[in-house]
Each structure stands twice: as structure tokens, then as C-alpha cells.
Amino acid sequence: MQRVKVAVVEDHTLFAESLVLALGLEGYDVRRVSLGEPGRDISTLLPSILRSTPRVVLLDLDLGRHGNGARLVEPLTRSGTSVLVVTGNTDRARWGEVLAHGAKNVLPKSAPLNDIAANIRKVSQGLPVIDGEERADLLRFWQAGQAAVRDARAKLERLTRRESEVLGHFLEGRQVKEIAQLSVVSEATVRTQVKSILSKLEVSSQIAAVGLARRAHWAPPQA
């Protein structure tokens, strides 16, 4: 029988090479995909992955300086490739996100090799690899996270341009005194703006305001 082709997309060399060696001994036709130079758009990895026509791709969510591996799930799935995410990330909302975009299952990097191999075998045979209830729970985590992001973005849209600039300074780690000096205004003026920001974002501290902005992947207006 033809061996199942498996591609490993992973930025940690030791873990990737261990997978390649172990799965090779299990009888799989497995290779690691080179990630290329850091900083390249992660979508440029797609041709490299598909070149060997893998049946299954083992994909890490966080590819370090190479970017967010989750962005590859949907295009790989559309190509007819089965994606199994193997990750050290424990954010269940992100697990739900990749399942929503077509991944067959998400496994922690601490999972035994036998579990990973069993998932590959079942996926290659067209069998389900995740319990329906568990999948539904993970999707709910993702949907709740999406709702929280939408809520945060709606609050951020309440800010005036000047308030957005002040929040942008906080994202850069600046304090009220420094912001006042850079903006050529009094500290009292900045504190008034901060009070308005906290009220509109419905948070009680500058740290909470920064956290909300980061969760929403918000960027301040350009000068």
C-alpha cells in the first residue's frame, strides 16, 4: 500500500525533527517543510507545503517570527489537505477557531506520539478524530471570544481621535507626564482625557484599557 504523506510545519527544530523521525519509523512518508526567512508573509508557505502533495499536515499554531500558523488552515483545507494542529498553545478559543476553519483536530504538544499517529491514521481513512461534544465546546469558546472582540471594538470606536492617540501612547508604555510633554499640553489635560477613555471603554485602569485594545487587535490612528 502507498504510504500516507505527512508534512510537518513547525518552527521548533527539535520537536519537528523528533516528529519526522518517529512518524517515519511508524511507516509514514513524512517531511518537514522549510519555513524560509523570518518576516515573510506566512501565506507564502502554502506552495512549499503543497509541493509534496501531503495527505495530512501537522501544523503548529505559533510559528514564532514566521507568524500565525492558523492562517494556513483554511487554504490547506480548501486544497483537500487534512490539517491536524499540534500546538503548545492552550487558548481554547484559538483551538475552536482552527476547527471552525477546517482543522480536523487540535492536539497538545505533550500528547503521546501514539495519539498523533492514531489521528493521522483515522484522518487518512476519512474517520472522525474528535468527539462531537468536545468540538462543540471549543467552537463555543471561539464564538464567545469573537463576541468579546466585537464588543471591545465597538467601545474603542467611541473614542475621539485625541483619546485614541492617548491610548496609543499607553500601548507604547508611556506615562501621563511623558504624553503631556509630547503633546505640549498639561498633565491635567491628559488626566481628563484618560478619565474619558476609561469611562468609554468601561474599564477601571490604564492597564485594563491597554488589555482591551490588544484583545481587539486595535491600532491607534496614524499621526
mmCIF file with all atom_site columns, C-alpha atoms in Angstrom:
data_model
loop_
_atom_site.group_PDB
_atom_site.id
_atom_site.type_symbol
_atom_site.label_atom_id
_atom_site.label_alt_id
_atom_site.label_comp_id
_atom_site.label_asym_id
_atom_site.label_entity_id
_atom_site.label_seq_id
_atom_site.pdbx_PDB_ins_code
_atom_site.Cartn_x
_atom_site.Cartn_y
_atom_site.Cartn_z
_atom_site.occupancy
_atom_site.B_iso_or_equiv
_atom_site.pdbx_formal_charge
_atom_site.auth_seq_id
_atom_site.auth_comp_id
_atom_site.auth_asym_id
_atom_site.auth_atom_id
_atom_site.pdbx_PDB_model_num
ATOM 1   C CA . MET A 1 1   ? 0.000   0.000  0.000  1.00 0.00 ? 1   MET A CA 1
ATOM 2   C CA . GLN A 1 2   ? 1.127   3.566  -0.701 1.00 0.00 ? 2   GLN A CA 1
ATOM 3   C CA . ARG A 1 3   ? 2.456   5.280  2.400  1.00 0.00 ? 3   ARG A CA 1
ATOM 4   C CA . VAL A 1 4   ? 0.480   8.247  3.723  1.00 0.00 ? 4   VAL A CA 1
ATOM 5   C CA . LYS A 1 5   ? 2.306   11.512 3.037  1.00 0.00 ? 5   LYS A CA 1
ATOM 6   C CA . VAL A 1 6   ? 2.605   13.821 6.045  1.00 0.00 ? 6   VAL A CA 1
ATOM 7   C CA . ALA A 1 7   ? 4.047   17.353 6.148  1.00 0.00 ? 7   ALA A CA 1
ATOM 8   C CA . VAL A 1 8   ? 5.249   18.919 9.408  1.00 0.00 ? 8   VAL A CA 1
ATOM 9   C CA . VAL A 1 9   ? 5.003   22.716 9.694  1.00 0.00 ? 9   VAL A CA 1
ATOM 10  C CA . GLU A 1 10  ? 6.780   23.599 12.930 1.00 0.00 ? 10  GLU A CA 1
ATOM 11  C CA . ASP A 1 11  ? 9.352   26.238 13.917 1.00 0.00 ? 11  ASP A CA 1
ATOM 12  C CA . HIS A 1 12  ? 10.918  24.318 16.819 1.00 0.00 ? 12  HIS A CA 1
ATOM 13  C CA . THR A 1 13  ? 13.604  22.226 15.145 1.00 0.00 ? 13  THR A CA 1
ATOM 14  C CA . LEU A 1 14  ? 13.982  19.582 17.852 1.00 0.00 ? 14  LEU A CA 1
ATOM 15  C CA . PHE A 1 15  ? 10.249  18.908 18.099 1.00 0.00 ? 15  PHE A CA 1
ATOM 16  C CA . ALA A 1 16  ? 9.843   18.889 14.307 1.00 0.00 ? 16  ALA A CA 1
ATOM 17  C CA . GLU A 1 17  ? 12.733  16.508 13.733 1.00 0.00 ? 17  GLU A CA 1
ATOM 18  C CA . SER A 1 18  ? 11.507  14.222 16.505 1.00 0.00 ? 18  SER A CA 1
ATOM 19  C CA . LEU A 1 19  ? 8.108   14.013 14.781 1.00 0.00 ? 19  LEU A CA 1
ATOM 20  C CA . VAL A 1 20  ? 9.694   13.325 11.412 1.00 0.00 ? 20  VAL A CA 1
ATOM 21  C CA . LEU A 1 21  ? 11.897  10.550 12.830 1.00 0.00 ? 21  LEU A CA 1
ATOM 22  C CA . ALA A 1 22  ? 9.200   8.913  14.963 1.00 0.00 ? 22  ALA A CA 1
ATOM 23  C CA . LEU A 1 23  ? 6.481   9.011  12.292 1.00 0.00 ? 23  LEU A CA 1
ATOM 24  C CA . GLY A 1 24  ? 8.941   7.745  9.697  1.00 0.00 ? 24  GLY A CA 1
ATOM 25  C CA . LEU A 1 25  ? 9.550   4.717  11.892 1.00 0.00 ? 25  LEU A CA 1
ATOM 26  C CA . GLU A 1 26  ? 5.772   4.270  12.064 1.00 0.00 ? 26  GLU A CA 1
ATOM 27  C CA . GLY A 1 27  ? 5.725   3.887  8.291  1.00 0.00 ? 27  GLY A CA 1
ATOM 28  C CA . TYR A 1 28  ? 4.624   7.361  7.179  1.00 0.00 ? 28  TYR A CA 1
ATOM 29  C CA . ASP A 1 29  ? 6.171   9.274  4.291  1.00 0.00 ? 29  ASP A CA 1
ATOM 30  C CA . VAL A 1 30  ? 6.902   12.371 6.347  1.00 0.00 ? 30  VAL A CA 1
ATOM 31  C CA . ARG A 1 31  ? 8.948   15.512 5.788  1.00 0.00 ? 31  ARG A CA 1
ATOM 32  C CA . ARG A 1 32  ? 9.425   18.862 7.474  1.00 0.00 ? 32  ARG A CA 1
ATOM 33  C CA . VAL A 1 33  ? 8.532   21.979 5.485  1.00 0.00 ? 33  VAL A CA 1
ATOM 34  C CA . SER A 1 34  ? 11.193  24.682 5.474  1.00 0.00 ? 34  SER A CA 1
ATOM 35  C CA . LEU A 1 35  ? 9.787   27.938 6.833  1.00 0.00 ? 35  LEU A CA 1
ATOM 36  C CA . GLY A 1 36  ? 12.221  30.161 4.940  1.00 0.00 ? 36  GLY A CA 1
ATOM 37  C CA . GLU A 1 37  ? 13.312  33.574 6.145  1.00 0.00 ? 37  GLU A CA 1
ATOM 38  C CA . PRO A 1 38  ? 11.513  35.111 9.161  1.00 0.00 ? 38  PRO A CA 1
ATOM 39  C CA . GLY A 1 39  ? 9.269   38.045 8.355  1.00 0.00 ? 39  GLY A CA 1
ATOM 40  C CA . ARG A 1 40  ? 7.878   36.669 5.103  1.00 0.00 ? 40  ARG A CA 1
ATOM 41  C CA . ASP A 1 41  ? 4.094   36.576 4.811  1.00 0.00 ? 41  ASP A CA 1
ATOM 42  C CA . ILE A 1 42  ? 3.032   33.200 6.111  1.00 0.00 ? 42  ILE A CA 1
ATOM 43  C CA . SER A 1 43  ? 0.779   32.643 3.088  1.00 0.00 ? 43  SER A CA 1
ATOM 44  C CA . THR A 1 44  ? 3.943   32.195 1.003  1.00 0.00 ? 44  THR A CA 1
ATOM 45  C CA . LEU A 1 45  ? 4.437   28.873 2.819  1.00 0.00 ? 45  LEU A CA 1
ATOM 46  C CA . LEU A 1 46  ? 1.413   27.361 1.118  1.00 0.00 ? 46  LEU A CA 1
ATOM 47  C CA . PRO A 1 47  ? 3.130   26.354 -2.171 1.00 0.00 ? 47  PRO A CA 1
ATOM 48  C CA . SER A 1 48  ? 6.016   24.801 -0.217 1.00 0.00 ? 48  SER A CA 1
ATOM 49  C CA . ILE A 1 49  ? 3.609   22.715 1.835  1.00 0.00 ? 49  ILE A CA 1
ATOM 50  C CA . LEU A 1 50  ? 1.519   21.550 -1.119 1.00 0.00 ? 50  LEU A CA 1
ATOM 51  C CA . ARG A 1 51  ? 4.508   20.758 -3.349 1.00 0.00 ? 51  ARG A CA 1
ATOM 52  C CA . SER A 1 52  ? 4.828   17.282 -1.864 1.00 0.00 ? 52  SER A CA 1
ATOM 53  C CA . THR A 1 53  ? 1.041   16.682 -2.057 1.00 0.00 ? 53  THR A CA 1
ATOM 54  C CA . PRO A 1 54  ? 0.652   15.664 1.611  1.00 0.00 ? 54  PRO A CA 1
ATOM 55  C CA . ARG A 1 55  ? -2.481  13.848 2.716  1.00 0.00 ? 55  ARG A CA 1
ATOM 56  C CA . VAL A 1 56  ? -2.094  15.259 6.247  1.00 0.00 ? 56  VAL A CA 1
ATOM 57  C CA . VAL A 1 57  ? -0.373  18.397 7.565  1.00 0.00 ? 57  VAL A CA 1
ATOM 58  C CA . LEU A 1 58  ? 0.753   18.645 11.196 1.00 0.00 ? 58  LEU A CA 1
ATOM 59  C CA . LEU A 1 59  ? 0.626   22.384 11.863 1.00 0.00 ? 59  LEU A CA 1
ATOM 60  C CA . ASP A 1 60  ? 1.786   24.467 14.816 1.00 0.00 ? 60  ASP A CA 1
ATOM 61  C CA . LEU A 1 61  ? -0.356  27.488 15.688 1.00 0.00 ? 61  LEU A CA 1
ATOM 62  C CA . ASP A 1 62  ? 2.515   29.750 16.710 1.00 0.00 ? 62  ASP A CA 1
ATOM 63  C CA . LEU A 1 63  ? 5.377   29.746 14.237 1.00 0.00 ? 63  LEU A CA 1
ATOM 64  C CA . GLY A 1 64  ? 7.496   32.280 16.115 1.00 0.00 ? 64  GLY A CA 1
ATOM 65  C CA . ARG A 1 65  ? 8.870   35.050 13.908 1.00 0.00 ? 65  ARG A CA 1
ATOM 66  C CA . HIS A 1 66  ? 7.230   33.378 10.918 1.00 0.00 ? 66  HIS A CA 1
ATOM 67  C CA . GLY A 1 67  ? 3.719   34.296 12.078 1.00 0.00 ? 67  GLY A CA 1
ATOM 68  C CA . ASN A 1 68  ? 0.354   32.795 12.928 1.00 0.00 ? 68  ASN A CA 1
ATOM 69  C CA . GLY A 1 69  ? 0.022   29.241 11.631 1.00 0.00 ? 69  GLY A CA 1
ATOM 70  C CA . ALA A 1 70  ? -3.768  29.390 11.970 1.00 0.00 ? 70  ALA A CA 1
ATOM 71  C CA . ARG A 1 71  ? -3.851  31.459 8.776  1.00 0.00 ? 71  ARG A CA 1
ATOM 72  C CA . LEU A 1 72  ? -2.832  28.344 6.817  1.00 0.00 ? 72  LEU A CA 1
ATOM 73  C CA . VAL A 1 73  ? -5.703  26.149 7.995  1.00 0.00 ? 73  VAL A CA 1
ATOM 74  C CA . GLU A 1 74  ? -8.416  27.382 5.644  1.00 0.00 ? 74  GLU A CA 1
ATOM 75  C CA . PRO A 1 75  ? -6.343  27.421 2.410  1.00 0.00 ? 75  PRO A CA 1
ATOM 76  C CA . LEU A 1 76  ? -4.911  23.976 3.184  1.00 0.00 ? 76  LEU A CA 1
ATOM 77  C CA . THR A 1 77  ? -8.397  22.620 3.837  1.00 0.00 ? 77  THR A CA 1
ATOM 78  C CA . ARG A 1 78  ? -9.677  24.120 0.566  1.00 0.00 ? 78  ARG A CA 1
ATOM 79  C CA . SER A 1 79  ? -6.874  22.318 -1.263 1.00 0.00 ? 79  SER A CA 1
ATOM 80  C CA . GLY A 1 80  ? -8.183  18.985 0.037  1.00 0.00 ? 80  GLY A CA 1
ATOM 81  C CA . THR A 1 81  ? -5.440  18.512 2.628  1.00 0.00 ? 81  THR A CA 1
ATOM 82  C CA . SER A 1 82  ? -6.351  17.352 6.131  1.00 0.00 ? 82  SER A CA 1
ATOM 83  C CA . VAL A 1 83  ? -4.937  19.561 8.892  1.00 0.00 ? 83  VAL A CA 1
ATOM 84  C CA . LEU A 1 84  ? -4.101  18.374 12.397 1.00 0.00 ? 84  LEU A CA 1
ATOM 85  C CA . VAL A 1 85  ? -2.951  21.178 14.679 1.00 0.00 ? 85  VAL A CA 1
ATOM 86  C CA . VAL A 1 86  ? -0.235  20.162 17.147 1.00 0.00 ? 86  VAL A CA 1
ATOM 87  C CA . THR A 1 87  ? 0.496   23.076 19.441 1.00 0.00 ? 87  THR A CA 1
ATOM 88  C CA . GLY A 1 88  ? 1.816   24.254 22.768 1.00 0.00 ? 88  GLY A CA 1
ATOM 89  C CA . ASN A 1 89  ? -0.818  26.991 22.817 1.00 0.00 ? 89  ASN A CA 1
ATOM 90  C CA . THR A 1 90  ? -3.530  26.336 25.418 1.00 0.00 ? 90  THR A CA 1
ATOM 91  C CA . ASP A 1 91  ? -6.019  29.025 24.338 1.00 0.00 ? 91  ASP A CA 1
ATOM 92  C CA . ARG A 1 92  ? -9.185  27.012 23.727 1.00 0.00 ? 92  ARG A CA 1
ATOM 93  C CA . ALA A 1 93  ? -10.725 29.884 21.776 1.00 0.00 ? 93  ALA A CA 1
ATOM 94  C CA . ARG A 1 94  ? -7.901  29.547 19.245 1.00 0.00 ? 94  ARG A CA 1
ATOM 95  C CA . TRP A 1 95  ? -8.471  25.798 19.151 1.00 0.00 ? 95  TRP A CA 1
ATOM 96  C CA . GLY A 1 96  ? -12.098 26.469 18.312 1.00 0.00 ? 96  GLY A CA 1
ATOM 97  C CA . GLU A 1 97  ? -11.065 28.969 15.631 1.00 0.00 ? 97  GLU A CA 1
ATOM 98  C CA . VAL A 1 98  ? -8.970  26.455 13.688 1.00 0.00 ? 98  VAL A CA 1
ATOM 99  C CA . LEU A 1 99  ? -11.700 23.812 13.973 1.00 0.00 ? 99  LEU A CA 1
ATOM 100 C CA . ALA A 1 100 ? -14.153 26.350 12.548 1.00 0.00 ? 100 ALA A CA 1
ATOM 101 C CA . HIS A 1 101 ? -11.775 26.912 9.628  1.00 0.00 ? 101 HIS A CA 1
ATOM 102 C CA . GLY A 1 102 ? -11.484 23.226 8.828  1.00 0.00 ? 102 GLY A CA 1
ATOM 103 C CA . ALA A 1 103 ? -8.845  21.607 11.049 1.00 0.00 ? 103 ALA A CA 1
ATOM 104 C CA . LYS A 1 104 ? -9.700  18.003 11.905 1.00 0.00 ? 104 LYS A CA 1
ATOM 105 C CA . ASN A 1 105 ? -8.434  18.159 15.479 1.00 0.00 ? 105 ASN A CA 1
ATOM 106 C CA . VAL A 1 106 ? -6.138  20.043 17.865 1.00 0.00 ? 106 VAL A CA 1
ATOM 107 C CA . LEU A 1 107 ? -3.588  18.134 19.917 1.00 0.00 ? 107 LEU A CA 1
ATOM 108 C CA . PRO A 1 108 ? -1.225  19.499 22.591 1.00 0.00 ? 108 PRO A CA 1
ATOM 109 C CA . LYS A 1 109 ? 2.489   19.009 22.015 1.00 0.00 ? 109 LYS A CA 1
ATOM 110 C CA . SER A 1 110 ? 2.507   16.958 25.199 1.00 0.00 ? 110 SER A CA 1
ATOM 111 C CA . ALA A 1 111 ? 0.286   14.339 23.524 1.00 0.00 ? 111 ALA A CA 1
ATOM 112 C CA . PRO A 1 112 ? 1.851   10.866 23.201 1.00 0.00 ? 112 PRO A CA 1
ATOM 113 C CA . LEU A 1 113 ? 3.176   10.012 19.749 1.00 0.00 ? 113 LEU A CA 1
ATOM 114 C CA . ASN A 1 114 ? 0.673   7.158  19.596 1.00 0.00 ? 114 ASN A CA 1
ATOM 115 C CA . ASP A 1 115 ? -2.174  9.688  19.826 1.00 0.00 ? 115 ASP A CA 1
ATOM 116 C CA . ILE A 1 116 ? -0.740  11.784 16.995 1.00 0.00 ? 116 ILE A CA 1
ATOM 117 C CA . ALA A 1 117 ? -0.191  8.691  14.861 1.00 0.00 ? 117 ALA A CA 1
ATOM 118 C CA . ALA A 1 118 ? -3.727  7.457  15.587 1.00 0.00 ? 118 ALA A CA 1
ATOM 119 C CA . ASN A 1 119 ? -5.151  10.809 14.487 1.00 0.00 ? 119 ASN A CA 1
ATOM 120 C CA . ILE A 1 120 ? -3.163  10.672 11.252 1.00 0.00 ? 120 ILE A CA 1
ATOM 121 C CA . ARG A 1 121 ? -4.344  7.140  10.558 1.00 0.00 ? 121 ARG A CA 1
ATOM 122 C CA . LYS A 1 122 ? -8.009  7.956  11.191 1.00 0.00 ? 122 LYS A CA 1
ATOM 123 C CA . VAL A 1 123 ? -7.913  11.181 9.181  1.00 0.00 ? 123 VAL A CA 1
ATOM 124 C CA . SER A 1 124 ? -6.282  9.437  6.229  1.00 0.00 ? 124 SER A CA 1
ATOM 125 C CA . GLN A 1 125 ? -9.098  6.882  6.356  1.00 0.00 ? 125 GLN A CA 1
ATOM 126 C CA . GLY A 1 126 ? -11.776 9.567  6.464  1.00 0.00 ? 126 GLY A CA 1
ATOM 127 C CA . LEU A 1 127 ? -12.738 8.783  10.066 1.00 0.00 ? 127 LEU A CA 1
ATOM 128 C CA . PRO A 1 128 ? -13.663 11.380 12.735 1.00 0.00 ? 128 PRO A CA 1
ATOM 129 C CA . VAL A 1 129 ? -10.967 12.170 15.273 1.00 0.00 ? 129 VAL A CA 1
ATOM 130 C CA . ILE A 1 130 ? -12.707 14.457 17.757 1.00 0.00 ? 130 ILE A CA 1
ATOM 131 C CA . ASP A 1 131 ? -15.753 13.900 19.919 1.00 0.00 ? 131 ASP A CA 1
ATOM 132 C CA . GLY A 1 132 ? -18.738 15.963 18.749 1.00 0.00 ? 132 GLY A CA 1
ATOM 133 C CA . GLU A 1 133 ? -19.396 17.436 22.185 1.00 0.00 ? 133 GLU A CA 1
ATOM 134 C CA . GLU A 1 134 ? -15.768 18.471 22.644 1.00 0.00 ? 134 GLU A CA 1
ATOM 135 C CA . ARG A 1 135 ? -15.762 20.086 19.204 1.00 0.00 ? 135 ARG A CA 1
ATOM 136 C CA . ALA A 1 136 ? -18.955 21.995 20.039 1.00 0.00 ? 136 ALA A CA 1
ATOM 137 C CA . ASP A 1 137 ? -17.423 23.220 23.322 1.00 0.00 ? 137 ASP A CA 1
ATOM 138 C CA . LEU A 1 138 ? -14.313 24.523 21.539 1.00 0.00 ? 138 LEU A CA 1
ATOM 139 C CA . LEU A 1 139 ? -16.422 26.269 18.921 1.00 0.00 ? 139 LEU A CA 1
ATOM 140 C CA . ARG A 1 140 ? -18.377 27.966 21.713 1.00 0.00 ? 140 ARG A CA 1
ATOM 141 C CA . PHE A 1 141 ? -15.114 29.239 23.233 1.00 0.00 ? 141 PHE A CA 1
ATOM 142 C CA . TRP A 1 142 ? -14.176 30.714 19.853 1.00 0.00 ? 142 TRP A CA 1
ATOM 143 C CA . GLN A 1 143 ? -17.584 32.277 19.305 1.00 0.00 ? 143 GLN A CA 1
ATOM 144 C CA . ALA A 1 144 ? -17.509 33.828 22.787 1.00 0.00 ? 144 ALA A CA 1
ATOM 145 C CA . GLY A 1 145 ? -14.065 35.240 22.047 1.00 0.00 ? 145 GLY A CA 1
ATOM 146 C CA . GLN A 1 146 ? -15.311 36.697 18.762 1.00 0.00 ? 146 GLN A CA 1
ATOM 147 C CA . ALA A 1 147 ? -18.212 38.336 20.570 1.00 0.00 ? 147 ALA A CA 1
ATOM 148 C CA . ALA A 1 148 ? -15.810 39.852 23.124 1.00 0.00 ? 148 ALA A CA 1
ATOM 149 C CA . VAL A 1 149 ? -13.625 41.254 20.328 1.00 0.00 ? 149 VAL A CA 1
ATOM 150 C CA . ARG A 1 150 ? -16.645 42.816 18.615 1.00 0.00 ? 150 ARG A CA 1
ATOM 151 C CA . ASP A 1 151 ? -17.728 44.365 21.918 1.00 0.00 ? 151 ASP A CA 1
ATOM 152 C CA . ALA A 1 152 ? -14.231 45.776 22.539 1.00 0.00 ? 152 ALA A CA 1
ATOM 153 C CA . ARG A 1 153 ? -14.037 47.256 19.047 1.00 0.00 ? 153 ARG A CA 1
ATOM 154 C CA . ALA A 1 154 ? -17.447 48.892 19.477 1.00 0.00 ? 154 ALA A CA 1
ATOM 155 C CA . LYS A 1 155 ? -16.214 50.555 22.677 1.00 0.00 ? 155 LYS A CA 1
ATOM 156 C CA . LEU A 1 156 ? -12.978 51.700 21.032 1.00 0.00 ? 156 LEU A CA 1
ATOM 157 C CA . GLU A 1 157 ? -14.975 53.381 18.291 1.00 0.00 ? 157 GLU A CA 1
ATOM 158 C CA . ARG A 1 158 ? -16.450 55.714 20.948 1.00 0.00 ? 158 ARG A CA 1
ATOM 159 C CA . LEU A 1 159 ? -13.075 57.381 21.466 1.00 0.00 ? 159 LEU A CA 1
ATOM 160 C CA . THR A 1 160 ? -12.277 60.731 19.902 1.00 0.00 ? 160 THR A CA 1
ATOM 161 C CA . ARG A 1 161 ? -9.158  60.956 17.768 1.00 0.00 ? 161 ARG A CA 1
ATOM 162 C CA . ARG A 1 162 ? -7.258  62.632 20.605 1.00 0.00 ? 162 ARG A CA 1
ATOM 163 C CA . GLU A 1 163 ? -8.341  59.951 23.088 1.00 0.00 ? 163 GLU A CA 1
ATOM 164 C CA . SER A 1 164 ? -7.235  57.288 20.609 1.00 0.00 ? 164 SER A CA 1
ATOM 165 C CA . GLU A 1 165 ? -3.832  58.961 20.385 1.00 0.00 ? 165 GLU A CA 1
ATOM 166 C CA . VAL A 1 166 ? -3.510  58.931 24.176 1.00 0.00 ? 166 VAL A CA 1
ATOM 167 C CA . LEU A 1 167 ? -4.448  55.243 24.303 1.00 0.00 ? 167 LEU A CA 1
ATOM 168 C CA . GLY A 1 168 ? -1.852  54.639 21.587 1.00 0.00 ? 168 GLY A CA 1
ATOM 169 C CA . HIS A 1 169 ? 0.764   56.234 23.853 1.00 0.00 ? 169 HIS A CA 1
ATOM 170 C CA . PHE A 1 170 ? -0.255  53.854 26.648 1.00 0.00 ? 170 PHE A CA 1
ATOM 171 C CA . LEU A 1 171 ? 0.212   50.933 24.263 1.00 0.00 ? 171 LEU A CA 1
ATOM 172 C CA . GLU A 1 172 ? 3.776   52.155 23.754 1.00 0.00 ? 172 GLU A CA 1
ATOM 173 C CA . GLY A 1 173 ? 4.320   52.157 27.510 1.00 0.00 ? 173 GLY A CA 1
ATOM 174 C CA . ARG A 1 174 ? 4.318   55.934 28.032 1.00 0.00 ? 174 ARG A CA 1
ATOM 175 C CA . GLN A 1 175 ? 3.051   57.571 31.218 1.00 0.00 ? 175 GLN A CA 1
ATOM 176 C CA . VAL A 1 176 ? 0.878   60.667 31.648 1.00 0.00 ? 176 VAL A CA 1
ATOM 177 C CA . LYS A 1 177 ? 3.825   63.057 32.190 1.00 0.00 ? 177 LYS A CA 1
ATOM 178 C CA . GLU A 1 178 ? 5.584   61.930 29.015 1.00 0.00 ? 178 GLU A CA 1
ATOM 179 C CA . ILE A 1 179 ? 2.365   62.078 26.987 1.00 0.00 ? 179 ILE A CA 1
ATOM 180 C CA . ALA A 1 180 ? 1.754   65.629 28.197 1.00 0.00 ? 180 ALA A CA 1
ATOM 181 C CA . GLN A 1 181 ? 5.274   66.677 27.177 1.00 0.00 ? 181 GLN A CA 1
ATOM 182 C CA . LEU A 1 182 ? 4.983   65.068 23.727 1.00 0.00 ? 182 LEU A CA 1
ATOM 183 C CA . SER A 1 183 ? 1.548   66.613 23.156 1.00 0.00 ? 183 SER A CA 1
ATOM 184 C CA . VAL A 1 184 ? 2.530   70.016 24.576 1.00 0.00 ? 184 VAL A CA 1
ATOM 185 C CA . VAL A 1 185 ? -0.432  70.060 26.976 1.00 0.00 ? 185 VAL A CA 1
ATOM 186 C CA . SER A 1 186 ? -0.744  69.986 30.754 1.00 0.00 ? 186 SER A CA 1
ATOM 187 C CA . GLU A 1 187 ? -0.798  66.773 32.731 1.00 0.00 ? 187 GLU A CA 1
ATOM 188 C CA . ALA A 1 188 ? -4.241  67.757 33.989 1.00 0.00 ? 188 ALA A CA 1
ATOM 189 C CA . THR A 1 189 ? -5.492  67.791 30.395 1.00 0.00 ? 189 THR A CA 1
ATOM 190 C CA . VAL A 1 190 ? -4.117  64.319 29.768 1.00 0.00 ? 190 VAL A CA 1
ATOM 191 C CA . ARG A 1 191 ? -5.638  63.015 33.002 1.00 0.00 ? 191 ARG A CA 1
ATOM 192 C CA . THR A 1 192 ? -9.028  64.368 31.921 1.00 0.00 ? 192 THR A CA 1
ATOM 193 C CA . GLN A 1 193 ? -8.634  62.538 28.615 1.00 0.00 ? 193 GLN A CA 1
ATOM 194 C CA . VAL A 1 194 ? -7.644  59.363 30.454 1.00 0.00 ? 194 VAL A CA 1
ATOM 195 C CA . LYS A 1 195 ? -10.748 59.592 32.629 1.00 0.00 ? 195 LYS A CA 1
ATOM 196 C CA . SER A 1 196 ? -12.892 59.860 29.498 1.00 0.00 ? 196 SER A CA 1
ATOM 197 C CA . ILE A 1 197 ? -11.106 56.880 27.895 1.00 0.00 ? 197 ILE A CA 1
ATOM 198 C CA . LEU A 1 198 ? -11.718 54.655 30.927 1.00 0.00 ? 198 LEU A CA 1
ATOM 199 C CA . SER A 1 199 ? -15.371 55.682 31.041 1.00 0.00 ? 199 SER A CA 1
ATOM 200 C CA . LYS A 1 200 ? -15.988 54.979 27.347 1.00 0.00 ? 200 LYS A CA 1
ATOM 201 C CA . LEU A 1 201 ? -14.160 51.640 27.471 1.00 0.00 ? 201 LEU A CA 1
ATOM 202 C CA . GLU A 1 202 ? -15.923 50.726 30.729 1.00 0.00 ? 202 GLU A CA 1
ATOM 203 C CA . VAL A 1 203 ? -12.687 49.773 32.486 1.00 0.00 ? 203 VAL A CA 1
ATOM 204 C CA . SER A 1 204 ? -11.145 50.941 35.756 1.00 0.00 ? 204 SER A CA 1
ATOM 205 C CA . SER A 1 205 ? -7.453  51.306 34.904 1.00 0.00 ? 205 SER A CA 1
ATOM 206 C CA . GLN A 1 206 ? -4.992  52.188 32.166 1.00 0.00 ? 206 GLN A CA 1
ATOM 207 C CA . ILE A 1 207 ? -3.713  48.605 32.219 1.00 0.00 ? 207 ILE A CA 1
ATOM 208 C CA . ALA A 1 208 ? -7.221  47.292 31.587 1.00 0.00 ? 208 ALA A CA 1
ATOM 209 C CA . ALA A 1 209 ? -7.663  49.791 28.716 1.00 0.00 ? 209 ALA A CA 1
ATOM 210 C CA . VAL A 1 210 ? -4.437  48.572 27.110 1.00 0.00 ? 210 VAL A CA 1
ATOM 211 C CA . GLY A 1 211 ? -5.515  44.943 27.567 1.00 0.00 ? 211 GLY A CA 1
ATOM 212 C CA . LEU A 1 212 ? -8.865  45.642 25.894 1.00 0.00 ? 212 LEU A CA 1
ATOM 213 C CA . ALA A 1 213 ? -7.147  47.345 22.952 1.00 0.00 ? 213 ALA A CA 1
ATOM 214 C CA . ARG A 1 214 ? -4.757  44.432 22.484 1.00 0.00 ? 214 ARG A CA 1
ATOM 215 C CA . ARG A 1 215 ? -7.529  41.844 22.632 1.00 0.00 ? 215 ARG A CA 1
ATOM 216 C CA . ALA A 1 216 ? -9.301  43.746 19.865 1.00 0.00 ? 216 ALA A CA 1
ATOM 217 C CA . HIS A 1 217 ? -6.054  43.905 17.802 1.00 0.00 ? 217 HIS A CA 1
ATOM 218 C CA . TRP A 1 218 ? -6.578  47.671 17.787 1.00 0.00 ? 218 TRP A CA 1
ATOM 219 C CA . ALA A 1 219 ? -4.099  50.140 16.334 1.00 0.00 ? 219 ALA A CA 1
ATOM 220 C CA . PRO A 1 220 ? -4.035  53.879 17.120 1.00 0.00 ? 220 PRO A CA 1
ATOM 221 C CA . PRO A 1 221 ? -4.641  56.423 14.351 1.00 0.00 ? 221 PRO A CA 1
ATOM 222 C CA . GLN A 1 222 ? -1.630  57.457 12.310 1.00 0.00 ? 222 GLN A CA 1
ATOM 223 C CA . ALA A 1 223 ? -0.220  60.873 13.120 1.00 0.00 ? 223 ALA A CA 1
#
